Short mmCIF file of C-alpha atoms in Angstrom, two decimals:
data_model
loop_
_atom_site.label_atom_id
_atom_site.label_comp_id
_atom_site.label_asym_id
_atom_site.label_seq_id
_atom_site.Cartn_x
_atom_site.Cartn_y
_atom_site.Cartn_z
CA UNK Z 1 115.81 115.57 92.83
CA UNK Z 2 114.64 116.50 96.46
CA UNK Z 3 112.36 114.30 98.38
CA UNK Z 4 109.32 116.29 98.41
CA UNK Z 5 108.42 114.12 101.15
CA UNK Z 6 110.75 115.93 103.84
CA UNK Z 7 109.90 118.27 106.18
CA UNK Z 8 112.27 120.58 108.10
CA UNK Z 9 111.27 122.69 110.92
CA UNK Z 10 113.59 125.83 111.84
CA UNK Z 11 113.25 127.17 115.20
CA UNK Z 12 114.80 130.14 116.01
CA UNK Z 13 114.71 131.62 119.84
CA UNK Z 14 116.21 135.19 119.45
CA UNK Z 15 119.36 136.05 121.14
CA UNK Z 16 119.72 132.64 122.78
CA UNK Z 17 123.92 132.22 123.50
CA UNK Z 18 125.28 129.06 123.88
CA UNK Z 19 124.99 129.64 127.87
CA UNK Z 20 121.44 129.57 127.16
CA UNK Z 21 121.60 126.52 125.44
CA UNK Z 22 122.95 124.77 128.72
CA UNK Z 23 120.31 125.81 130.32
CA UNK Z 24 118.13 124.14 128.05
CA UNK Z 25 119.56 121.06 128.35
CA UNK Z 26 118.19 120.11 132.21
CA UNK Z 27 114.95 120.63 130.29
CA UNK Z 28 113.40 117.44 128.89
CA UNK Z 29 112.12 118.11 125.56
CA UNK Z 30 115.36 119.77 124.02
CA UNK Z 31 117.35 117.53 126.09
CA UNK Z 32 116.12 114.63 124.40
CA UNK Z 33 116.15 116.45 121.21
CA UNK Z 34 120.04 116.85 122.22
CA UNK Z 35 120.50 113.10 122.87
CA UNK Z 36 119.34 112.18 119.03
CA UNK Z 37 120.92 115.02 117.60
CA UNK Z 38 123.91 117.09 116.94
CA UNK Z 39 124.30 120.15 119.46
CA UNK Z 40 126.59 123.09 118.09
CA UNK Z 41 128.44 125.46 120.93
CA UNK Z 42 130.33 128.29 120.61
CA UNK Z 43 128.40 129.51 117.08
CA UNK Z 44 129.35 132.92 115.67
CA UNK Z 45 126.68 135.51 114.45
CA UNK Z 46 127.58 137.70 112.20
CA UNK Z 47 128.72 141.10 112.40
CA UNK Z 48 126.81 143.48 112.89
CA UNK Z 49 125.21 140.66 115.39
CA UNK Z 50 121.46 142.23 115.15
CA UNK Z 51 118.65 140.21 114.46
CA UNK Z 52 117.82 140.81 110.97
CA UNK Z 53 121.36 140.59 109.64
CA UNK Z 54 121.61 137.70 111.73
CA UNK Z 55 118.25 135.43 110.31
CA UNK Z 56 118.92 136.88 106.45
CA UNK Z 57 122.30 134.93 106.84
CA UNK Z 58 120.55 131.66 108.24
CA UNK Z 59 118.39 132.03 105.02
CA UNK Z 60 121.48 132.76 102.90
CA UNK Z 61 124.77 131.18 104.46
CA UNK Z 62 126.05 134.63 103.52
CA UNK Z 63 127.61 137.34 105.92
CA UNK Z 64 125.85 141.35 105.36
CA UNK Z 65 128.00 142.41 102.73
CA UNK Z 66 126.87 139.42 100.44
CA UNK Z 67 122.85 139.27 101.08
CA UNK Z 68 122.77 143.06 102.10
CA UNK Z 69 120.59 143.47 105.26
CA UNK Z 70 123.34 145.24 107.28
CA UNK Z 71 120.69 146.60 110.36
CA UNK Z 72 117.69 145.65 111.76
CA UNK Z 73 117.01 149.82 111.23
CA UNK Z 74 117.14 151.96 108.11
CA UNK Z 75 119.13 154.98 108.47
CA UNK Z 76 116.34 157.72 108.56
CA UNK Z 77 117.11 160.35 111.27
CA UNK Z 78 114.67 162.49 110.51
CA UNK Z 79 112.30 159.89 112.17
CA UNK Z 80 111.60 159.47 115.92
CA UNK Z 81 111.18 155.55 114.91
CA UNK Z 82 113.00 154.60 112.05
CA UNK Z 83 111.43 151.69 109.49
CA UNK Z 84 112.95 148.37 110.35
CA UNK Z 85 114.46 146.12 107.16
CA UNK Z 86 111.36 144.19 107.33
CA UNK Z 87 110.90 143.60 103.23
CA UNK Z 88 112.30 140.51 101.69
CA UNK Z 89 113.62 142.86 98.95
CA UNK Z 90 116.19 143.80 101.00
CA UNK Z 91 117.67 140.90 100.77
CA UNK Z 92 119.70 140.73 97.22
CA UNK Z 93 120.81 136.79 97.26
CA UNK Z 94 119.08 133.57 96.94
CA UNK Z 95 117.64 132.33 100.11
CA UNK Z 96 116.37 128.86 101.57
CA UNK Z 97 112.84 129.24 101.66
CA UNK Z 98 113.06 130.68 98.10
CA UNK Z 99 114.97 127.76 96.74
CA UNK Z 100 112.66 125.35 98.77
CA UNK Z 101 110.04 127.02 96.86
CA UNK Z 102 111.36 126.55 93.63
CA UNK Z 103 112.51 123.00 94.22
CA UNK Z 104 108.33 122.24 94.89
CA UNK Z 105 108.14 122.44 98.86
CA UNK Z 106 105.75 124.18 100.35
CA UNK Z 107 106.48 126.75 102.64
CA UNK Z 108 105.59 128.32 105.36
CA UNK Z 109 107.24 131.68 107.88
CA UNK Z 110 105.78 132.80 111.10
CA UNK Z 111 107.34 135.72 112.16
CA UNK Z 112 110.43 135.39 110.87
CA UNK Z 113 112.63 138.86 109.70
CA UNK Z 114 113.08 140.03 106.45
CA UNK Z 115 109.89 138.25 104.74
CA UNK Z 116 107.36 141.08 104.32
CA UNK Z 117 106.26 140.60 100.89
CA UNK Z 118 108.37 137.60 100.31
CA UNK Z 119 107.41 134.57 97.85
CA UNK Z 120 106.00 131.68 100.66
CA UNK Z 121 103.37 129.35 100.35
CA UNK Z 122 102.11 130.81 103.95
CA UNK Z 123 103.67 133.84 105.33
CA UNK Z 124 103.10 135.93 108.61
CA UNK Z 125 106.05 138.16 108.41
CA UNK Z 126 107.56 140.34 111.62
CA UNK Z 127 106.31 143.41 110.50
CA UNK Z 128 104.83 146.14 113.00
CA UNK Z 129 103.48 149.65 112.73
CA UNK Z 130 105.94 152.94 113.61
CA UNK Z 131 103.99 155.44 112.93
CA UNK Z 132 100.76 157.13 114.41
CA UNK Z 133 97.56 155.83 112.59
CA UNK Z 134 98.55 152.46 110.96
CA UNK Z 135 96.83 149.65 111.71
CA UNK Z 136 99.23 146.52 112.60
CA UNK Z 137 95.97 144.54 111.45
CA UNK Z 138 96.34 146.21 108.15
CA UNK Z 139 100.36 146.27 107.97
CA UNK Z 140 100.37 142.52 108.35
CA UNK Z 141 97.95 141.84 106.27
CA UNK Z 142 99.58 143.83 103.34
CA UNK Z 143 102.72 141.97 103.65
CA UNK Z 144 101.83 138.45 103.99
CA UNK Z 145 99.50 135.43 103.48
CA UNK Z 146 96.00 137.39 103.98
CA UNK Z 147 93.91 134.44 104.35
CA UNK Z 148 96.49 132.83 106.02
CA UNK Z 149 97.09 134.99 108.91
CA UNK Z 150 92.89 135.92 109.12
CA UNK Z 151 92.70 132.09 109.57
CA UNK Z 152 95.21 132.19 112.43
CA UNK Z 153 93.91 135.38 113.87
CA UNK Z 154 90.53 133.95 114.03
CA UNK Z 155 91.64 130.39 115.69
CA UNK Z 156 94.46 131.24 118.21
CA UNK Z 157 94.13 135.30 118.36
CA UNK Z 158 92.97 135.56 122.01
CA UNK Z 159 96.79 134.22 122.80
CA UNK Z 160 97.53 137.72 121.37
CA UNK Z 161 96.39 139.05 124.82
CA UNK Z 162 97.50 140.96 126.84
CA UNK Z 163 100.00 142.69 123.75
CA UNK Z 164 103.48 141.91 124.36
CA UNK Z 165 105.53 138.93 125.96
CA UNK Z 166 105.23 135.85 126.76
CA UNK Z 167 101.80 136.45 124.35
CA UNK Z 168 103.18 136.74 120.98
CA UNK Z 169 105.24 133.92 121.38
CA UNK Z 170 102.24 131.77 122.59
CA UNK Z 171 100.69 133.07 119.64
CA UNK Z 172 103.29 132.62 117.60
CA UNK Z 173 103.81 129.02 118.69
CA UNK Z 174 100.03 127.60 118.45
CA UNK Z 175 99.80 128.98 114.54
CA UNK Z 176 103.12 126.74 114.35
CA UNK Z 177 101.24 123.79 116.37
CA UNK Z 178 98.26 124.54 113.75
CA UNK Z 179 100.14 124.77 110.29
CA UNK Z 180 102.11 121.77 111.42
CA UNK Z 181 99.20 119.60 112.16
CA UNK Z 182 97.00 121.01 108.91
CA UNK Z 183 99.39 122.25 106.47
CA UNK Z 184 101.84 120.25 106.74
CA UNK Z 185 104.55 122.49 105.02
CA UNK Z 186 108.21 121.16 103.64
CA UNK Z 187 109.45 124.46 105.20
CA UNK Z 188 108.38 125.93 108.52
CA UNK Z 189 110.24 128.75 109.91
CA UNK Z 190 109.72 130.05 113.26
CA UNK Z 191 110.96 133.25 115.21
CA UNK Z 192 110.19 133.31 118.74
CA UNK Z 193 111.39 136.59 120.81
CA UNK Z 194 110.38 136.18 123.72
CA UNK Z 195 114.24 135.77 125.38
CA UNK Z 196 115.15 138.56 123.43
CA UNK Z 197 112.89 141.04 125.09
CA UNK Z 198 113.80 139.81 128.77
CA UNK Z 199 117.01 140.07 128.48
CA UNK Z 200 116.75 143.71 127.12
CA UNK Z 201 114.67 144.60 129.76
CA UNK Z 202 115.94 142.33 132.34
CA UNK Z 203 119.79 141.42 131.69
CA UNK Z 204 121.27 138.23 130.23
CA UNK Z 205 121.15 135.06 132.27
CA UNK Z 206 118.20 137.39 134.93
CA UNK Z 207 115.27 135.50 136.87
CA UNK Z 208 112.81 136.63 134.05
CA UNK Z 209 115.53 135.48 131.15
CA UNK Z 210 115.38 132.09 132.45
CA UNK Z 211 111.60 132.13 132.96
CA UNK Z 212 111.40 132.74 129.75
CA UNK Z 213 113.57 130.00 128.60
CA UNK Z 214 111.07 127.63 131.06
CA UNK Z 215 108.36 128.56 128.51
CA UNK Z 216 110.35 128.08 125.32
CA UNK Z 217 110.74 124.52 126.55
CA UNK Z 218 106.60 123.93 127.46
CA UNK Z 219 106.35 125.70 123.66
CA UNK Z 220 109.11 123.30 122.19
CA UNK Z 221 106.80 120.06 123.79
CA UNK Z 222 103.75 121.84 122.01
CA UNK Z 223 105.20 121.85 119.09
CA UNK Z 224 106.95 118.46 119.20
CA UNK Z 225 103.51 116.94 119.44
CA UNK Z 226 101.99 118.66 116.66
CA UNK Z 227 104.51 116.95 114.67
CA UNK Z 228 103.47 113.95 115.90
CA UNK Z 229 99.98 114.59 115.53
CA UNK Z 230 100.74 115.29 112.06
CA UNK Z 231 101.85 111.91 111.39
CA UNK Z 232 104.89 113.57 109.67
CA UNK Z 233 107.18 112.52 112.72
CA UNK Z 234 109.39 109.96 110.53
CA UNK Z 235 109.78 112.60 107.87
CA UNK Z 236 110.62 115.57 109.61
CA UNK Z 237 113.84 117.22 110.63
CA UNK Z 238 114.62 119.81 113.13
CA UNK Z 239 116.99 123.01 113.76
CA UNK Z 240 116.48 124.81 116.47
CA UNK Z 241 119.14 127.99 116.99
CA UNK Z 242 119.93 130.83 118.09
CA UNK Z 243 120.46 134.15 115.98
CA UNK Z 244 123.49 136.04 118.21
CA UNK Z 245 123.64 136.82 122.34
CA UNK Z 246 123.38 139.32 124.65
CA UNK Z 247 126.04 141.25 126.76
CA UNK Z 248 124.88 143.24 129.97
CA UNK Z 249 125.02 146.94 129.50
CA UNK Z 250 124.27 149.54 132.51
CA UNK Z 251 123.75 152.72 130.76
CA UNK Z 252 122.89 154.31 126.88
CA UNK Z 253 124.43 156.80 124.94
CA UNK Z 254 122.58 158.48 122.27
CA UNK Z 255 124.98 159.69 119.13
CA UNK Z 256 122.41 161.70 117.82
CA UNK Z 257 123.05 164.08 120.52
CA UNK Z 258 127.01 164.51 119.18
CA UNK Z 259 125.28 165.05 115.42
CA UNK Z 260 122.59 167.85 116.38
CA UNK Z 261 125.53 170.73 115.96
CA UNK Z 262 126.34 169.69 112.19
CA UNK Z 263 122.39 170.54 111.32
CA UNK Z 264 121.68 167.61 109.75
CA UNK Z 265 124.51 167.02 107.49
CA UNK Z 266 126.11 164.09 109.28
CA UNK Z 267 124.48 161.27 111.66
CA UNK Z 268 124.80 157.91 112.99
CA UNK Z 269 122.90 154.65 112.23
CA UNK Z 270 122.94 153.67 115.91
CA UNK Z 271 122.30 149.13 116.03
CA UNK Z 272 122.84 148.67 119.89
CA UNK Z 273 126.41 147.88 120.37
CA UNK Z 274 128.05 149.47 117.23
CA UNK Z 275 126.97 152.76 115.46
CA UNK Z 276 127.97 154.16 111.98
CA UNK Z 277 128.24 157.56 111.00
CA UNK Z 278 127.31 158.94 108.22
CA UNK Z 279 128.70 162.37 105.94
CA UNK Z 280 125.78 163.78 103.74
CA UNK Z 281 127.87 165.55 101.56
CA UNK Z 282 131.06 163.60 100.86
CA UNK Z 283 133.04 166.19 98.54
CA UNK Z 284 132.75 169.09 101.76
CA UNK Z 285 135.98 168.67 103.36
CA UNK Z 286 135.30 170.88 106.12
CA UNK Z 287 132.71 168.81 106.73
CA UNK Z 288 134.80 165.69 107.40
CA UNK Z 289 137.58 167.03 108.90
CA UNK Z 290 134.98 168.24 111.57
CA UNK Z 291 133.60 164.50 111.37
CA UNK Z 292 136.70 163.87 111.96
CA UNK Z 293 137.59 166.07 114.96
CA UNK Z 294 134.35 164.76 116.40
CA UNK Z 295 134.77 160.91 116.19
CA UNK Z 296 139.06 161.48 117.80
CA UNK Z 297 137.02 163.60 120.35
CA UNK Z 298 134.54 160.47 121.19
CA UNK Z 299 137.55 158.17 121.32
CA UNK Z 300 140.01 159.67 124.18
CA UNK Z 301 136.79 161.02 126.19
CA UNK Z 302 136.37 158.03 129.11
CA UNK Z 303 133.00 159.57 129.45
CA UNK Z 304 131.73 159.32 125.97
CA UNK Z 305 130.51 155.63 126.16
CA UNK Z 306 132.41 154.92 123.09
CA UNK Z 307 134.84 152.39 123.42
CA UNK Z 308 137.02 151.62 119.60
CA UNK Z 309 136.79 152.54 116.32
CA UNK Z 310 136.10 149.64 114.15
CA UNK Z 311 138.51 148.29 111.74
CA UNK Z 312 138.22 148.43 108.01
CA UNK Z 313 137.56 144.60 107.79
CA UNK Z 314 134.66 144.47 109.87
CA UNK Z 315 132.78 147.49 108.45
CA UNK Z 316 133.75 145.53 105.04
CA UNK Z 317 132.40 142.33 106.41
CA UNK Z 318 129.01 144.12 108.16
CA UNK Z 319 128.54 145.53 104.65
CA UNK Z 320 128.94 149.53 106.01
CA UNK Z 321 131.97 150.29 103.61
CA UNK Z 322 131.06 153.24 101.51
CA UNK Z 323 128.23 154.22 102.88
CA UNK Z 324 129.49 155.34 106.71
CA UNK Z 325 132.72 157.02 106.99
CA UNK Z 326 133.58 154.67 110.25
CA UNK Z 327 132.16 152.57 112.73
CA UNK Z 328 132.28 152.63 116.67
CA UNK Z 329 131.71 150.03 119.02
CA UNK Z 330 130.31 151.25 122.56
CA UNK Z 331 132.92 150.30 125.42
CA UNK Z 332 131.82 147.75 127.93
CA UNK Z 333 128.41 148.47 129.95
CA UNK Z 334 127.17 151.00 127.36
CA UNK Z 335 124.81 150.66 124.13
CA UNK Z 336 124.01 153.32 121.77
CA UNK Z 337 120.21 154.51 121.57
CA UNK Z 338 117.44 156.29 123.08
CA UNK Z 339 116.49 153.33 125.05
CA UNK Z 340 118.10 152.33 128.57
CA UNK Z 341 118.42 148.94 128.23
CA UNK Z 342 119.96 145.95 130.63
CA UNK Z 343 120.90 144.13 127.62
CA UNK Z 344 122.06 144.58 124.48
CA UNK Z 345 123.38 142.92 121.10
CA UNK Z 346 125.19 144.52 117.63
CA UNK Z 347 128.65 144.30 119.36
CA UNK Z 348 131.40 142.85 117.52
CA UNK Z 349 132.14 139.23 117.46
CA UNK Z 350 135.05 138.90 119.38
CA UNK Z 351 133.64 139.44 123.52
CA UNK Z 352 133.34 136.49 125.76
CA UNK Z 353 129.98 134.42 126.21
CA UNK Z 354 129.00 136.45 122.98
CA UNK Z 355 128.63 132.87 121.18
CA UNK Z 356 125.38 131.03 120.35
CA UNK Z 357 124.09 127.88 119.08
CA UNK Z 358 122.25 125.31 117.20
CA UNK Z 359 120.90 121.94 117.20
CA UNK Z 360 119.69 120.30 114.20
CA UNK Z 361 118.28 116.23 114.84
CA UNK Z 362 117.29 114.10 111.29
CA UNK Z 363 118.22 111.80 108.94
CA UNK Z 364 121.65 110.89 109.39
CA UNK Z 365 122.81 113.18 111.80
CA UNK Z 366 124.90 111.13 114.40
CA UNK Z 367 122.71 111.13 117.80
CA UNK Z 368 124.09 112.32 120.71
CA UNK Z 369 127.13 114.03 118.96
CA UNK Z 370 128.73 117.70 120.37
CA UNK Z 371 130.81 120.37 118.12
CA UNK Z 372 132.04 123.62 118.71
CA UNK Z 373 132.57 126.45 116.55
CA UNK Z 374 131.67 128.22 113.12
CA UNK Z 375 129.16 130.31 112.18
CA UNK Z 376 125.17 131.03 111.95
CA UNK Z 377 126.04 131.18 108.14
CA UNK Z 378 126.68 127.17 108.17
CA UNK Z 379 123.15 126.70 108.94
CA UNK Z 380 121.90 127.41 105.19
CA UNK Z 381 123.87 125.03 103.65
CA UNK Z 382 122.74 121.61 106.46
CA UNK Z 383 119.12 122.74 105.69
CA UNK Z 384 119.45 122.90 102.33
CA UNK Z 385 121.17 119.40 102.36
CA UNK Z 386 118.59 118.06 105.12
CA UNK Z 387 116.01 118.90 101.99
CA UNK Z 388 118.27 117.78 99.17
CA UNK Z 389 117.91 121.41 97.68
CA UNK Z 390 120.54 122.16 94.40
CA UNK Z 391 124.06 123.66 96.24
CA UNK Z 392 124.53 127.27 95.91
CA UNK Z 393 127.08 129.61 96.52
CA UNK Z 394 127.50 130.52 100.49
CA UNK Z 395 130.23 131.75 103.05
CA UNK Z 396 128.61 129.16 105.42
CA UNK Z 397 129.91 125.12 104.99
CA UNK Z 398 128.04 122.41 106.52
CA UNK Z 399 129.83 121.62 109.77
CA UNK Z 400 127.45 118.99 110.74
CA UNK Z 401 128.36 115.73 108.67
CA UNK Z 402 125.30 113.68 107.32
CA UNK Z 403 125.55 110.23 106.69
CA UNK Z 404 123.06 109.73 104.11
CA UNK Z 405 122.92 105.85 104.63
CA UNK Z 406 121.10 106.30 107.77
CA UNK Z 407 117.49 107.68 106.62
CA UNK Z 408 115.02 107.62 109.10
CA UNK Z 409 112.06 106.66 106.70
CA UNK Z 410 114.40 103.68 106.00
CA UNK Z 411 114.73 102.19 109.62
CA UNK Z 412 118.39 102.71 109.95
CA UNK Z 413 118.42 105.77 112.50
CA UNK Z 414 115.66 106.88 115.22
CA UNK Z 415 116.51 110.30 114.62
CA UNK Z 416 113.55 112.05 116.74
CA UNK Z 417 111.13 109.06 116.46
CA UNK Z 418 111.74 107.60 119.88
CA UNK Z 419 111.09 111.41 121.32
CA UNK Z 420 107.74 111.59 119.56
CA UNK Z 421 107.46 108.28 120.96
CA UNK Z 422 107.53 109.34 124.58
CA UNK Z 423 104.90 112.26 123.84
#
């Protein structure tokens, strides 16, 4: 049986590499996190390394193929702004904060992908309004906690202001502050985007990327005390990673340019550094031997932006076998999209500095302990353990070992106590 007792706090900062994670450490807060903890380098996201891909396999320990969110986008050309995956149906496999659920924890999401409608005690789900006339007021409140995010709107919403970053993220981190102090929830799971903005705008490892990493760290001491406030301090554990990183990019191409002279019977799902394409009508085989003709075209033009056709094992592994005829990754510098962009994720796994990272700090995790390697999908399966939640079935193994002698609550290990101590 789990020890409803436990807490675990899951802090994700979006597109934070393991670079970035150096750069954390001449910070004091997640330094000294570092010190009592377990700090994991060199991480692998998953392919197609987008966010919402990348946080349904943190929630599952699966890869795409297995839990089904292959994109952060749907594939719906017709639309100047496609619908993002933002439902929690998407995802077809169990996931942590469902099982934390059903083991008796309550739970709690701010902000965190692919949980619009999703079963959690208190929810505030990434969701945001494409098309003219919606109300994000209304869109949120339709897919979450109603009374739950009124009650945050009404106590922290002037941090909303002015729209965009570093205010959503202040935002987002005082209704973290709050439900830690009040609520108190087994669960917490936090998405914070503000890196992940700067560097598309600005470039990886840019003035306003690390500027934005200053105020992760002032956020991270927020939230540390809230913790303590909460009294909760010898109960609760801590992950704080990243979901994939970013590679500098100069220029965009947009694929939907190459697809306007098949009149809508082909297209491409275009996720940043990869795109698929897509045959409407699979038995025309005109159709796909001009598909065809196109995509060789792409490939020996220098100009084209496209760099390789992906291999059958990573569109099997993204979960984009079946539905796409083929997959192209851009070549170095370039993205796909309407957007210009300095920086850019949703390239395959195998670049360099494309790695990122995570620490977790709790009972029984050796202190001051360093490992390299593995995968986003191992982080499931050590929060599910740092709970005591029932095993399931995962691509992800627990690389961090836990000695389970060495419980905080039973004055063996400090774990995080002598941080909160400092605060």
């Amino acid at each position: 049986m789990p020890d409803l007792n436990r807490k675990l706090l899951v802090i994700s900062l979006d597109s934070a590499s393991s670079k970035d994670a150096l750069s954390l450490l001449h910070m004091p807060a997640f330094a000294s996190l570092v010190r009592r903890g377990t700090l994991v380098t060199g991480v692998s996201s998953v392919f197609i390394s987008n966010t919402y891909p990348a946080h349904a396999s943190i929630v599952t320990g699966l890869h795409p193929k297995g839990h089904g969110v292959i994109e952060n986008l749907l594939y719906q050309p017709e639309r100047e702004k496609p619908d993002w995956r933002w439902k929690s149906s998407f995802i077809r496999a169990k996931t942590l904060y469902g099982e934390a659920k059903r083991a008796g924890f309550t739970t709690c999401s701010i902000l965190w992908p692919v949980t619009a409608g999703a079963d959690i005690t208190w929810n505030m789900p990434e969701i945001f309004k494409v098309r003219r006339g919606q109300s994000q007021l209304l869109t949120s409140l339709k897919s979450g906690g109603k009374a739950f995010q009124l009650g945050m709107l009404a106590r922290h919403g002037k941090k909303l202001f002015p729209i965009g970053q570093p205010a959503l993220d202040n935002f987002a981190a005082a209704a973290a502050c709050d439900v830690l102090r009040r609520k108190k929830p087994g669960l917490t799971l936090l998405h914070l985007t503000e890196l992940d903005v700067m560097q598309h705008m600005y470039g990886p490892g840019s003035p306003e990327a690390h500027e934005a990493l200053d105020r992760h760290e002032l956020r991270l001491e927020r939230i540390l005390s809230a913790v303590k406030d909460s009294g909760e301090s010898d109960n609760t554990d801590i992950i704080i990673l990243g979901d994939h990183a970013c590679l500098p990019v100069s220029r965009a191409v947009d694929l939907s340019e190459e697809a306007k002279s098949f009149n809508g019977k082909l297209g491409f799902l275009q996720a940043g550094g990869c795109a698929f394409l897509k045959v409407h009508d699979m038995s025309n085989r005109e159709l796909l031997k001009d598909a065809a003709m196109m995509v060789k075209r792409l490939l020996t033009d220098s100009g084209s932006g496209v760099g390789r056709l992906l291999s059958s094992d990573e569109m099997d592994a993204g979960g984009f076998s079946g539905e796409y005829v083929c997959g192209l990754e851009a070549a170095d510098g370039v993205c796909f999209g309407k957007k210009e962009r300095m920086g850019q994720h949703g390239y395959a796994l195998n670049h360099p500095d494309y790695t990122t990272f995570y620490l977790a700090v709790g009972r029984g995790i050796a202190p001051g302990n360093r490992l390299s390697g593995g995968c986003i999908t191992d982080i499931c399966p050590l929060a599910a353990d740092l709970l005591g939640l029932e095993p399931w079935e995962t691509d992800g193994k627990r690389k961090i070992p836990i000695n389970s002698g060495e419980l905080r609550h039973g004055g063996v290990t400090d774990g995080a106590d002598l941080y909160f101590a400092q605060l």
